[in-house]
Tab-separated table of C-alpha atoms in Angstrom:
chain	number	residue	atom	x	y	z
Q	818	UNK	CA	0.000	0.000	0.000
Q	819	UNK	CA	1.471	3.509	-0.853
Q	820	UNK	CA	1.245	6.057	1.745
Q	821	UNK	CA	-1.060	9.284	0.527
Q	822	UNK	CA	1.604	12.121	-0.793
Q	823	UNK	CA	1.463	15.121	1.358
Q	824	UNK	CA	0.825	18.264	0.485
Q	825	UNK	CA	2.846	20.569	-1.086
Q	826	UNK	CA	3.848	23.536	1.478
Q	827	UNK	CA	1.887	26.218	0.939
Q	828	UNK	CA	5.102	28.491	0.611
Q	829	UNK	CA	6.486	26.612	-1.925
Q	830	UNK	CA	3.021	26.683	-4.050
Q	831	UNK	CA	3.264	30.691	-3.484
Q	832	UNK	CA	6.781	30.794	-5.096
Q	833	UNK	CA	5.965	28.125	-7.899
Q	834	UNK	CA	2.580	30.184	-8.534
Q	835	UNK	CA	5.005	33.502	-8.857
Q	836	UNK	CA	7.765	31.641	-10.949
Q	837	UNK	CA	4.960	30.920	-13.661
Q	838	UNK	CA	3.730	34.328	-13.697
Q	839	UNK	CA	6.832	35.651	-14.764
Q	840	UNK	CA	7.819	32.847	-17.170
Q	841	UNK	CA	4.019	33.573	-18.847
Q	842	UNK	CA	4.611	37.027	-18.382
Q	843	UNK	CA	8.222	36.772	-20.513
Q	844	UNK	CA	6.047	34.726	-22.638
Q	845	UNK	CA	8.959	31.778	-22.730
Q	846	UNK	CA	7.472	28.373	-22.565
Q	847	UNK	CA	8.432	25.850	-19.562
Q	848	UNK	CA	11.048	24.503	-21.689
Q	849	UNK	CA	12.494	27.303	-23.286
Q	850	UNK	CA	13.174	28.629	-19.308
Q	851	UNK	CA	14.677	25.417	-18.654
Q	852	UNK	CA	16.778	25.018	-21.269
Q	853	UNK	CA	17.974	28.581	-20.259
Q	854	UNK	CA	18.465	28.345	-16.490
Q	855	UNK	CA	20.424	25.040	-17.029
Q	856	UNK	CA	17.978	22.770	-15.109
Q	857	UNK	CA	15.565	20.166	-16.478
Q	858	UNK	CA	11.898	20.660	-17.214
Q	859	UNK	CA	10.577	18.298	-14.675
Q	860	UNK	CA	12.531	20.325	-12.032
Q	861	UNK	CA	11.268	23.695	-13.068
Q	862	UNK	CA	7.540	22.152	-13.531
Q	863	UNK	CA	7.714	20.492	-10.118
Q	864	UNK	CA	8.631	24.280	-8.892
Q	865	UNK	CA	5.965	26.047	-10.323
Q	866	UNK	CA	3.612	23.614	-8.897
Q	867	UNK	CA	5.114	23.549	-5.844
Q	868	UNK	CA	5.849	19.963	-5.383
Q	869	UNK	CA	9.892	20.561	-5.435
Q	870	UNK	CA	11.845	22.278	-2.733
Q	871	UNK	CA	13.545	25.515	-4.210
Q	872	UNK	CA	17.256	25.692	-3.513
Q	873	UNK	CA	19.340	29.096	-4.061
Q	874	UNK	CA	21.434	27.654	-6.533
Q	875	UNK	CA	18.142	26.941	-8.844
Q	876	UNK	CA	16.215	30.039	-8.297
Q	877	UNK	CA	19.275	31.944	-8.776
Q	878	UNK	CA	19.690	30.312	-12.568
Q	879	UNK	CA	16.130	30.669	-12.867
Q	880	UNK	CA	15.791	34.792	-11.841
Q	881	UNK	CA	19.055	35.125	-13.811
Q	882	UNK	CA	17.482	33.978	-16.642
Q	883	UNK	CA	14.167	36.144	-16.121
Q	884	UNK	CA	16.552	39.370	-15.571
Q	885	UNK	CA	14.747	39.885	-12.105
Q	886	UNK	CA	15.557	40.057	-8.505
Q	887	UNK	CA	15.182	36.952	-6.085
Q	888	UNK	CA	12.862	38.719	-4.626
Q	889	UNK	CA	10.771	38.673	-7.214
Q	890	UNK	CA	9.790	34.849	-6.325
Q	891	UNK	CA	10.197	35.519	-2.694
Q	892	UNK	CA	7.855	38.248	-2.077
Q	893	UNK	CA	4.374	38.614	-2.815
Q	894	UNK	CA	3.033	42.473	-4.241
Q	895	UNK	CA	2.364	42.954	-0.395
Q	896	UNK	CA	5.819	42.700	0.105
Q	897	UNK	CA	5.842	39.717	2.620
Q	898	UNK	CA	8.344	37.617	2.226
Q	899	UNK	CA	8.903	33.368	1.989
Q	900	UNK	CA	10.479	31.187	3.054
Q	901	UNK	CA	11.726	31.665	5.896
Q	902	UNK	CA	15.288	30.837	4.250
Q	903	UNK	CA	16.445	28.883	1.300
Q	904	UNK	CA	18.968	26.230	1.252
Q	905	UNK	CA	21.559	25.605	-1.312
Q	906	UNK	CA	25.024	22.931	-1.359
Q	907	UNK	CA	27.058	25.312	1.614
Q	908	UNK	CA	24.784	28.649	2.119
Q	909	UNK	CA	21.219	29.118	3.596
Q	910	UNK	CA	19.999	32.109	3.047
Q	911	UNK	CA	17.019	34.535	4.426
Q	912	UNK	CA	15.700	37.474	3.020
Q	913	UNK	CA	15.191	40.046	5.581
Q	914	UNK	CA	14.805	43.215	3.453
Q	915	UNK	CA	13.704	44.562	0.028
Q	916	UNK	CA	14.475	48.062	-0.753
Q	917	UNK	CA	13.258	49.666	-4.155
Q	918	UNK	CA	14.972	52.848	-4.787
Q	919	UNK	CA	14.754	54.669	-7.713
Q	920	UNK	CA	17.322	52.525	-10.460
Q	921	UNK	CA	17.923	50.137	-8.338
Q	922	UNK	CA	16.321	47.254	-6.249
Q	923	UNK	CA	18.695	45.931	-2.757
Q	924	UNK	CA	17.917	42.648	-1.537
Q	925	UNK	CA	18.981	42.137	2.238
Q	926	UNK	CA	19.954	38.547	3.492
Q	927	UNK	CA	21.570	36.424	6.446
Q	928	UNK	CA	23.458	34.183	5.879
Q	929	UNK	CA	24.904	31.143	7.252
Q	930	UNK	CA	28.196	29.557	5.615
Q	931	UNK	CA	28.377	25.744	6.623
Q	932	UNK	CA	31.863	24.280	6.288
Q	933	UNK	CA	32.664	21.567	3.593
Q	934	UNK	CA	31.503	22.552	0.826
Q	935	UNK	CA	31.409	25.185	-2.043
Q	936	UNK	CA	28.238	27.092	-3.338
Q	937	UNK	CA	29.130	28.347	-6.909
Q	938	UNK	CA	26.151	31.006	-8.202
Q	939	UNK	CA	25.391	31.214	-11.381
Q	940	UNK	CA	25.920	34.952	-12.839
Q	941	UNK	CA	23.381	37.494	-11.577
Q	942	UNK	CA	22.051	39.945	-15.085
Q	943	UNK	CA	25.072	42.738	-15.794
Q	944	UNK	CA	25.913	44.958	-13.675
Q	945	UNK	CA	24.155	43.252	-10.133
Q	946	UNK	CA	27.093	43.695	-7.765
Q	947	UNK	CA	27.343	41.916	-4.174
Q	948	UNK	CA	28.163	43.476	-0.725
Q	949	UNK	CA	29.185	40.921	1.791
Q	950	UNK	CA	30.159	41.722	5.418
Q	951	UNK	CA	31.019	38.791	7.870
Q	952	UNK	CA	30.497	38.751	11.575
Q	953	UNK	CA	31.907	35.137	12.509
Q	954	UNK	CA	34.485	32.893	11.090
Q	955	UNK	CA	36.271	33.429	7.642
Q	956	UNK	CA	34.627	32.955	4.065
Q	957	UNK	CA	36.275	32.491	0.482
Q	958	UNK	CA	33.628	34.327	-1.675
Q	959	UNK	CA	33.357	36.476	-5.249
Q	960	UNK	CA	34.184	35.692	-8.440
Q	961	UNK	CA	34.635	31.843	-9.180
Q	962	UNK	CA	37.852	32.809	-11.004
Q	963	UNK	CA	39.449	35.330	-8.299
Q	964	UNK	CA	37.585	34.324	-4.373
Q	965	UNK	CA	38.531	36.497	-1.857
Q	966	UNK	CA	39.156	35.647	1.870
Q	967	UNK	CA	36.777	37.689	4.115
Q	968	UNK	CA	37.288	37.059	7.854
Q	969	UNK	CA	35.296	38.213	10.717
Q	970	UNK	CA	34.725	42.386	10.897
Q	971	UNK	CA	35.700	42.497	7.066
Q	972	UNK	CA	33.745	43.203	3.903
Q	973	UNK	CA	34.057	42.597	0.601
Q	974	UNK	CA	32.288	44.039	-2.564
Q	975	UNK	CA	32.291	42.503	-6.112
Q	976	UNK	CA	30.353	42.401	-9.767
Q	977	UNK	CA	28.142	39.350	-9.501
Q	978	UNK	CA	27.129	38.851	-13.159
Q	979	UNK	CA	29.896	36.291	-13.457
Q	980	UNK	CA	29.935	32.880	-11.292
Q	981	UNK	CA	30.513	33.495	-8.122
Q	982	UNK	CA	31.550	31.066	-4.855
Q	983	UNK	CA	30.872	31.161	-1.020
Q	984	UNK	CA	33.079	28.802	0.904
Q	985	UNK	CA	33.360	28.638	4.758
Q	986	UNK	CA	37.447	28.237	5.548
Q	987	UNK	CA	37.909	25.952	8.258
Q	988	UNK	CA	35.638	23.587	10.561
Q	989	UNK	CA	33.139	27.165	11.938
Q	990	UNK	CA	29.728	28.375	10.142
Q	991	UNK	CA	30.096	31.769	8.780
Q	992	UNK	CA	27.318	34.403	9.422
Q	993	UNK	CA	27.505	37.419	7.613
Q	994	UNK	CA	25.011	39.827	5.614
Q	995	UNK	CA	24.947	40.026	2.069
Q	996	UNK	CA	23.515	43.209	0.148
Q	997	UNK	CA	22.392	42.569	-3.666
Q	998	UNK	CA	22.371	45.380	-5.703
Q	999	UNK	CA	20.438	45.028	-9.327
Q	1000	UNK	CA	20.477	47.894	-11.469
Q	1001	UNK	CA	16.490	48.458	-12.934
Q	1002	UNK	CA	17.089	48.851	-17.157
Q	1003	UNK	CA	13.416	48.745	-17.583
């Protein structure tokens, strides 16, 4: 006997729902995005009906290829936010802050840095920089092809529409804040 499925989390559904108004909206077809973003079809369809669990490195693809903020999928036109934070391979992630000035849209986030692994990010649209101050333990972070090493009470700025890495150096999480700039051409 197969157990029933359960539900798909309601925040999930809200970010799938808001993923396939901008795809419709761009008028690209599911697998037209996919192709795109670098991720298969049943991966982006299982996000847009909220059955899959969004992880940064797969939004991040997917909003790259959309030429919008993360916090396009993250917020709703109220401006609340979801979820609470987003995993991906070494960084979770939480939105705290959206700020829409004019030319330019800031995205605020926390972040935790677990040890062991590498996140590499998939190019942010041109010119989208990154502004990354850490408060405990050392990170390697910024372009894939030239990281930096940030420790504790140091910041570090770069151009993010290249790949880009976050890497926690040694056995401690790092926490730190991370400011994402993204220039508005439209």
């Amino acid at each position: 006997m197969t157990p029933p499925s359960a539900s798909p989390d309601p925040t999930n559904v809200a970010v799938g729902q808001r993923l396939r108004r901008l795809r419709e909206q761009q008028g690209l077809s599911l697998s037209a995005l996919a192709r795109a973003a670098g991720i298969g079809k049943a991966t982006l369809s299982g996000l847009e009906n909220g059955t899959r669990n969004p992880t940064l490195e797969t939004l991040y693809a997917i909003t790259a290829q959309l030429d919008v903020p993360l916090a396009a999928l993250l917020t709703d036109p109220a401006g609340r936010q979801a979820p609470a934070f987003i995993p991906g391979a070494a960084v979770r992630g939480t939105l705290l802050e959206v700020f829409t000035d004019p030319g330019v849209t800031s995205e605020l986030y926390r972040l935790e840095v677990h040890p062991g692994r590498t996140q590499t990010s998939p190019a942010h649209p041109r010119g989208v920089t990154e502004h990354i101050t850490v408060y405990a333990g050392t990170l390697r972070t910024g372009p894939a092809d030239d990281p930096r090493e940030v420790h504790a009470g140091e910041h570090f700025s770069w151009v993010s529409d290249v790949p880009h890495v976050y890497a926690a150096i040694g056995g401690e999480i790092v926490l730190a804040a991370l400011l994402i700039r993204y220039p508005r051409v439209r």
